[in-house]
mmCIF file of C-alpha atoms in Angstrom:
data_model
loop_
_atom_site.group_PDB
_atom_site.id
_atom_site.type_symbol
_atom_site.label_atom_id
_atom_site.label_comp_id
_atom_site.label_asym_id
_atom_site.label_seq_id
_atom_site.Cartn_x
_atom_site.Cartn_y
_atom_site.Cartn_z
ATOM 1 C CA GLU E 1 -11.701 15.465 7.276
ATOM 2 C CA ALA E 2 -8.872 14.547 4.905
ATOM 3 C CA GLN E 3 -9.684 11.376 2.967
ATOM 4 C CA VAL E 4 -9.612 9.267 -0.134
ATOM 5 C CA THR E 5 -13.126 7.962 -0.969
ATOM 6 C CA GLN E 6 -13.620 4.887 -3.117
ATOM 7 C CA ASN E 7 -16.926 3.393 -4.434
ATOM 8 C CA PRO E 8 -18.319 0.862 -4.446
ATOM 9 C CA ARG E 9 -16.873 -1.025 -1.421
ATOM 10 C CA TYR E 10 -18.026 -4.312 -2.871
ATOM 11 C CA LEU E 11 -18.760 -5.266 -6.383
ATOM 12 C CA ILE E 12 -19.709 -8.543 -8.031
ATOM 13 C CA THR E 13 -19.902 -8.743 -11.766
ATOM 14 C CA VAL E 14 -19.745 -11.105 -14.696
ATOM 15 C CA THR E 15 -17.003 -11.533 -17.251
ATOM 16 C CA GLY E 16 -16.993 -8.932 -19.901
ATOM 17 C CA LYS E 17 -19.260 -6.335 -18.264
ATOM 18 C CA LYS E 18 -17.597 -2.973 -18.179
ATOM 19 C CA LEU E 19 -17.214 -1.356 -14.771
ATOM 20 C CA THR E 20 -15.798 1.750 -13.275
ATOM 21 C CA VAL E 21 -14.456 2.081 -9.650
ATOM 22 C CA THR E 22 -14.381 5.701 -8.529
ATOM 23 C CA CYS E 23 -11.763 7.390 -6.406
ATOM 24 C CA SER E 24 -11.837 10.939 -4.999
ATOM 25 C CA GLN E 25 -9.478 12.856 -2.642
ATOM 26 C CA ASN E 26 -10.100 16.155 -0.937
ATOM 27 C CA MET E 27 -6.375 16.839 0.035
ATOM 28 C CA ASN E 28 -5.496 18.608 -3.238
ATOM 29 C CA HIS E 29 -2.820 15.812 -3.850
ATOM 30 C CA GLU E 30 -1.071 15.874 -7.185
ATOM 31 C CA TYR E 31 -0.223 12.150 -7.129
ATOM 32 C CA MET E 32 -2.838 9.275 -7.205
ATOM 33 C CA SER E 33 -2.448 5.607 -7.800
ATOM 34 C CA TRP E 34 -4.364 2.325 -8.017
ATOM 35 C CA TYR E 35 -3.119 -0.884 -6.393
ATOM 36 C CA ARG E 36 -4.540 -4.348 -6.205
ATOM 37 C CA GLN E 37 -3.893 -6.537 -3.296
ATOM 38 C CA ASP E 38 -3.704 -10.340 -3.671
ATOM 39 C CA PRO E 39 -2.854 -12.946 -0.882
ATOM 40 C CA GLY E 40 1.042 -13.372 -0.771
ATOM 41 C CA LEU E 41 1.681 -10.568 -3.339
ATOM 42 C CA GLY E 42 1.259 -7.589 -1.327
ATOM 43 C CA LEU E 43 0.298 -4.293 -3.098
ATOM 44 C CA ARG E 44 0.868 -4.114 -6.767
ATOM 45 C CA GLN E 45 0.698 -0.822 -8.626
ATOM 46 C CA ILE E 46 -1.765 -0.726 -11.634
ATOM 47 C CA TYR E 47 -1.594 2.872 -12.789
ATOM 48 C CA TYR E 48 -0.485 6.096 -11.370
ATOM 49 C CA SER E 49 -0.915 9.772 -12.129
ATOM 50 C CA MET E 50 1.448 12.582 -11.432
ATOM 51 C CA ASN E 51 -1.038 15.324 -12.162
ATOM 52 C CA VAL E 52 -4.152 16.168 -14.212
ATOM 53 C CA GLU E 53 -3.935 14.506 -17.720
ATOM 54 C CA VAL E 54 -0.763 12.711 -16.715
ATOM 55 C CA THR E 55 -1.033 9.036 -16.259
ATOM 56 C CA ASP E 56 1.435 6.136 -16.572
ATOM 57 C CA LYS E 57 1.414 2.352 -16.143
ATOM 58 C CA GLY E 58 2.495 0.558 -12.951
ATOM 59 C CA ASP E 59 3.603 -3.036 -12.580
ATOM 60 C CA VAL E 60 0.333 -4.672 -13.609
ATOM 61 C CA PRO E 61 -1.634 -2.416 -15.987
ATOM 62 C CA GLU E 62 -3.015 -5.156 -18.379
ATOM 63 C CA GLY E 63 -6.839 -5.070 -18.514
ATOM 64 C CA TYR E 64 -7.216 -1.670 -16.773
ATOM 65 C CA LYS E 65 -7.702 1.999 -17.857
ATOM 66 C CA VAL E 66 -7.587 5.204 -16.011
ATOM 67 C CA SER E 67 -8.162 8.909 -16.439
ATOM 68 C CA ARG E 68 -7.342 11.980 -14.602
ATOM 69 C CA LYS E 69 -9.500 14.837 -15.948
ATOM 70 C CA GLU E 70 -9.677 16.592 -12.565
ATOM 71 C CA LYS E 71 -7.138 16.812 -9.822
ATOM 72 C CA ARG E 72 -9.462 15.135 -7.276
ATOM 73 C CA ASN E 73 -10.715 12.257 -9.222
ATOM 74 C CA PHE E 74 -8.986 9.106 -10.567
ATOM 75 C CA PRO E 75 -11.379 6.395 -11.718
ATOM 76 C CA LEU E 76 -10.360 2.855 -12.557
ATOM 77 C CA ILE E 77 -11.901 1.361 -15.630
ATOM 78 C CA LEU E 78 -12.154 -2.420 -16.441
ATOM 79 C CA GLU E 79 -13.395 -2.449 -20.040
ATOM 80 C CA SER E 80 -13.878 -6.256 -20.096
ATOM 81 C CA PRO E 81 -13.319 -7.760 -16.610
ATOM 82 C CA SER E 82 -12.066 -11.315 -16.326
ATOM 83 C CA PRO E 83 -11.992 -13.588 -13.287
ATOM 84 C CA ASN E 84 -8.218 -13.054 -12.796
ATOM 85 C CA GLN E 85 -9.115 -9.371 -11.987
ATOM 86 C CA THR E 86 -11.007 -10.603 -8.852
ATOM 87 C CA SER E 87 -9.145 -8.819 -6.162
ATOM 88 C CA LEU E 88 -9.057 -6.020 -3.484
ATOM 89 C CA TYR E 89 -8.454 -2.700 -5.007
ATOM 90 C CA PHE E 90 -7.035 0.444 -3.257
ATOM 91 C CA CYS E 91 -6.828 3.919 -4.631
ATOM 92 C CA ALA E 92 -4.196 6.107 -2.908
ATOM 93 C CA SER E 93 -3.009 9.741 -3.018
ATOM 94 C CA SER E 94 0.021 11.776 -1.864
ATOM 95 C CA LEU E 95 1.752 15.130 -2.321
ATOM 96 C CA GLY E 96 3.829 13.246 -4.910
ATOM 97 C CA GLN E 97 7.133 14.602 -4.048
ATOM 98 C CA GLY E 98 9.951 12.236 -3.639
ATOM 99 C CA GLY E 99 7.876 9.203 -2.420
ATOM 100 C CA SER E 100 5.610 11.092 -0.003
ATOM 101 C CA PRO E 101 3.482 8.875 2.283
ATOM 102 C CA LEU E 102 0.372 7.488 0.651
ATOM 103 C CA HIS E 103 -3.204 7.999 1.948
ATOM 104 C CA PHE E 104 -5.334 4.936 0.947
ATOM 105 C CA GLY E 105 -9.022 4.598 0.374
ATOM 106 C CA ASN E 106 -11.064 1.935 2.091
ATOM 107 C CA GLY E 107 -10.830 -0.417 -0.699
ATOM 108 C CA THR E 108 -13.062 -2.135 -3.238
ATOM 109 C CA ARG E 109 -13.493 -5.794 -3.147
ATOM 110 C CA LEU E 110 -14.257 -6.902 -6.786
ATOM 111 C CA THR E 111 -15.559 -10.440 -7.787
ATOM 112 C CA VAL E 112 -15.657 -11.331 -11.489
ATOM 113 C CA THR E 113 -17.444 -14.459 -12.182
ATOM 114 C CA GLY H 1 13.980 -3.522 -11.579
ATOM 115 C CA GLN H 2 13.618 -2.673 -7.937
ATOM 116 C CA GLN H 3 12.337 -5.395 -5.600
ATOM 117 C CA VAL H 4 11.409 -5.295 -1.966
ATOM 118 C CA MET H 5 11.419 -8.567 -0.069
ATOM 119 C CA GLN H 6 9.830 -8.832 3.359
ATOM 120 C CA ILE H 7 10.143 -11.541 5.834
ATOM 121 C CA PRO H 8 8.516 -13.411 7.546
ATOM 122 C CA GLN H 9 5.238 -13.664 5.714
ATOM 123 C CA TYR H 10 3.471 -14.697 8.874
ATOM 124 C CA GLN H 11 4.226 -14.105 12.518
ATOM 125 C CA HIS H 12 2.380 -15.837 15.329
ATOM 126 C CA VAL H 13 3.201 -14.155 18.516
ATOM 127 C CA GLN H 14 2.250 -14.810 22.071
ATOM 128 C CA GLU H 15 0.953 -11.701 23.841
ATOM 129 C CA GLY H 16 3.652 -9.821 25.610
ATOM 130 C CA GLU H 17 6.553 -11.220 23.393
ATOM 131 C CA ASP H 18 8.687 -9.244 21.029
ATOM 132 C CA PHE H 19 9.037 -9.769 17.343
ATOM 133 C CA THR H 20 10.796 -8.263 14.310
ATOM 134 C CA THR H 21 9.893 -8.109 10.638
ATOM 135 C CA TYR H 22 12.461 -7.377 8.021
ATOM 136 C CA CYS H 23 12.612 -5.675 4.678
ATOM 137 C CA ASN H 24 15.287 -5.895 1.991
ATOM 138 C CA SER H 25 15.670 -3.969 -1.222
ATOM 139 C CA SER H 26 17.559 -4.917 -4.331
ATOM 140 C CA THR H 27 18.460 -1.287 -4.810
ATOM 141 C CA THR H 28 19.659 1.570 -2.591
ATOM 142 C CA LEU H 29 16.623 3.628 -1.397
ATOM 143 C CA SER H 30 15.917 7.271 -0.953
ATOM 144 C CA ASN H 31 13.497 6.525 1.862
ATOM 145 C CA ILE H 32 11.522 3.645 3.200
ATOM 146 C CA GLN H 33 7.992 3.721 4.530
ATOM 147 C CA TRP H 34 5.959 1.405 6.770
ATOM 148 C CA TYR H 35 2.231 0.884 6.740
ATOM 149 C CA LYS H 36 -0.181 -1.181 8.871
ATOM 150 C CA GLN H 37 -3.247 -2.719 7.600
ATOM 151 C CA ARG H 38 -5.710 -4.062 10.190
ATOM 152 C CA PRO H 39 -7.965 -7.001 9.201
ATOM 153 C CA GLY H 40 -10.621 -5.839 6.791
ATOM 154 C CA GLY H 41 -9.041 -2.353 6.641
ATOM 155 C CA HIS H 42 -6.715 -0.356 4.376
ATOM 156 C CA PRO H 43 -3.077 0.449 4.756
ATOM 157 C CA VAL H 44 -2.310 3.239 7.102
ATOM 158 C CA PHE H 45 0.979 5.147 7.034
ATOM 159 C CA LEU H 46 3.070 4.665 10.183
ATOM 160 C CA ILE H 47 6.469 6.150 9.523
ATOM 161 C CA GLN H 48 9.083 7.208 6.988
ATOM 162 C CA LEU H 49 12.836 6.739 7.348
ATOM 163 C CA VAL H 50 15.153 8.750 5.232
ATOM 164 C CA LYS H 51 18.727 8.771 6.676
ATOM 165 C CA SER H 52 21.224 6.016 6.733
ATOM 166 C CA GLY H 53 21.122 4.207 10.019
ATOM 167 C CA GLU H 54 18.107 6.087 11.220
ATOM 168 C CA VAL H 55 16.129 4.744 14.113
ATOM 169 C CA LYS H 56 12.679 6.038 14.998
ATOM 170 C CA LYS H 57 10.324 4.967 17.793
ATOM 171 C CA GLN H 58 6.536 4.999 18.144
ATOM 172 C CA LYS H 59 5.627 3.709 21.605
ATOM 173 C CA ARG H 60 6.379 -0.026 21.437
ATOM 174 C CA LEU H 61 7.397 0.028 17.799
ATOM 175 C CA THR H 62 11.065 0.665 16.671
ATOM 176 C CA PHE H 63 11.854 1.264 13.028
ATOM 177 C CA GLN H 64 15.393 1.051 11.735
ATOM 178 C CA PHE H 65 16.920 1.929 8.335
ATOM 179 C CA GLY H 66 20.193 0.149 7.442
ATOM 180 C CA GLU H 67 23.477 1.910 6.980
ATOM 181 C CA ALA H 68 23.497 1.125 3.263
ATOM 182 C CA LYS H 69 19.840 2.193 2.898
ATOM 183 C CA LYS H 70 18.960 -1.176 1.334
ATOM 184 C CA ASN H 71 17.298 -2.703 4.397
ATOM 185 C CA SER H 72 14.939 -1.874 7.279
ATOM 186 C CA SER H 73 13.247 -3.537 10.287
ATOM 187 C CA LEU H 74 10.282 -3.050 12.555
ATOM 188 C CA HIS H 75 10.599 -4.282 16.011
ATOM 189 C CA ILE H 76 7.588 -4.513 18.273
ATOM 190 C CA THR H 77 7.971 -5.063 21.966
ATOM 191 C CA ALA H 78 5.454 -6.616 24.402
ATOM 192 C CA THR H 79 2.963 -7.503 21.711
ATOM 193 C CA GLN H 80 -0.645 -6.598 22.274
ATOM 194 C CA THR H 81 -3.729 -7.737 20.557
ATOM 195 C CA THR H 82 -4.091 -4.294 19.056
ATOM 196 C CA ASP H 83 -0.897 -5.017 17.046
ATOM 197 C CA VAL H 84 -2.802 -7.705 14.951
ATOM 198 C CA GLY H 85 -2.653 -6.927 11.172
ATOM 199 C CA THR H 86 -0.295 -6.873 8.224
ATOM 200 C CA TYR H 87 2.738 -4.660 8.320
ATOM 201 C CA PHE H 88 4.045 -3.446 4.898
ATOM 202 C CA CYS H 89 7.329 -1.897 4.092
ATOM 203 C CA ALA H 90 7.639 0.248 0.942
ATOM 204 C CA GLY H 91 10.823 1.313 -0.445
ATOM 205 C CA TYR H 92 11.303 4.354 -2.727
ATOM 206 C CA ASP H 93 14.086 4.986 -5.227
ATOM 207 C CA TYR H 94 12.426 6.319 -8.340
ATOM 208 C CA LYS H 95 9.216 4.550 -7.580
ATOM 209 C CA LEU H 96 7.541 3.208 -4.517
ATOM 210 C CA SER H 97 7.614 -0.625 -4.203
ATOM 211 C CA PHE H 98 5.753 -2.551 -1.586
ATOM 212 C CA GLY H 99 6.905 -5.762 0.148
ATOM 213 C CA ALA H 100 4.467 -8.557 0.404
ATOM 214 C CA GLY H 101 3.857 -7.802 3.955
ATOM 215 C CA THR H 102 4.095 -9.684 7.425
ATOM 216 C CA THR H 103 0.809 -10.764 8.827
ATOM 217 C CA VAL H 104 0.789 -10.815 12.607
ATOM 218 C CA THR H 105 -1.494 -12.872 14.823
ATOM 219 C CA VAL H 106 -1.449 -12.712 18.530
ATOM 220 C CA ARG H 107 -2.248 -15.479 21.019
ATOM 221 C CA ALA H 108 -3.767 -14.085 24.174
#
């Protein structure tokens, strides 16, 4: 089954404790992206990757890092989480050509206290 | 930069009634996409519109792309409880930008 898999689904952590949210897709998609969803603000892009070893900032990249060492994986790293990073996070992938439709993972709800 | 505005933010609908959500872009788009997110779920792709003035239908859902390719609408007829959720538009010019979404609740 074609899917985007994120882990964990829920995460509660404390300020400053490094964490990683994993994302994997099995559709051989070139394009992968991370979004955060906050009430009233819709989906805001954090980082995206057009292909292996090619990443770029989205609209809200501050406080986040990503890597794309393999085509299927695109982890999101929070080196020093802060409470304003409490949000619902989605990983998504697509063929990457001219705004192809996105396939989203199930989401990770992160709480930073 | 590109901005996509979506209205209304909330739509409370009586079951069986129709409603429309609107999406407006500050720039001319190459395409526009619509997604639906059920409560507690993730966004799921519904449809993509590419041509000026394009109209596409999916059962009770009608999607329209404006002549100037800067706006779009989603019209749902005879709303059902299964239509509950948040509908997002996403416009693509050189990047994909999401609107804030319209959250739909249905009164039975």
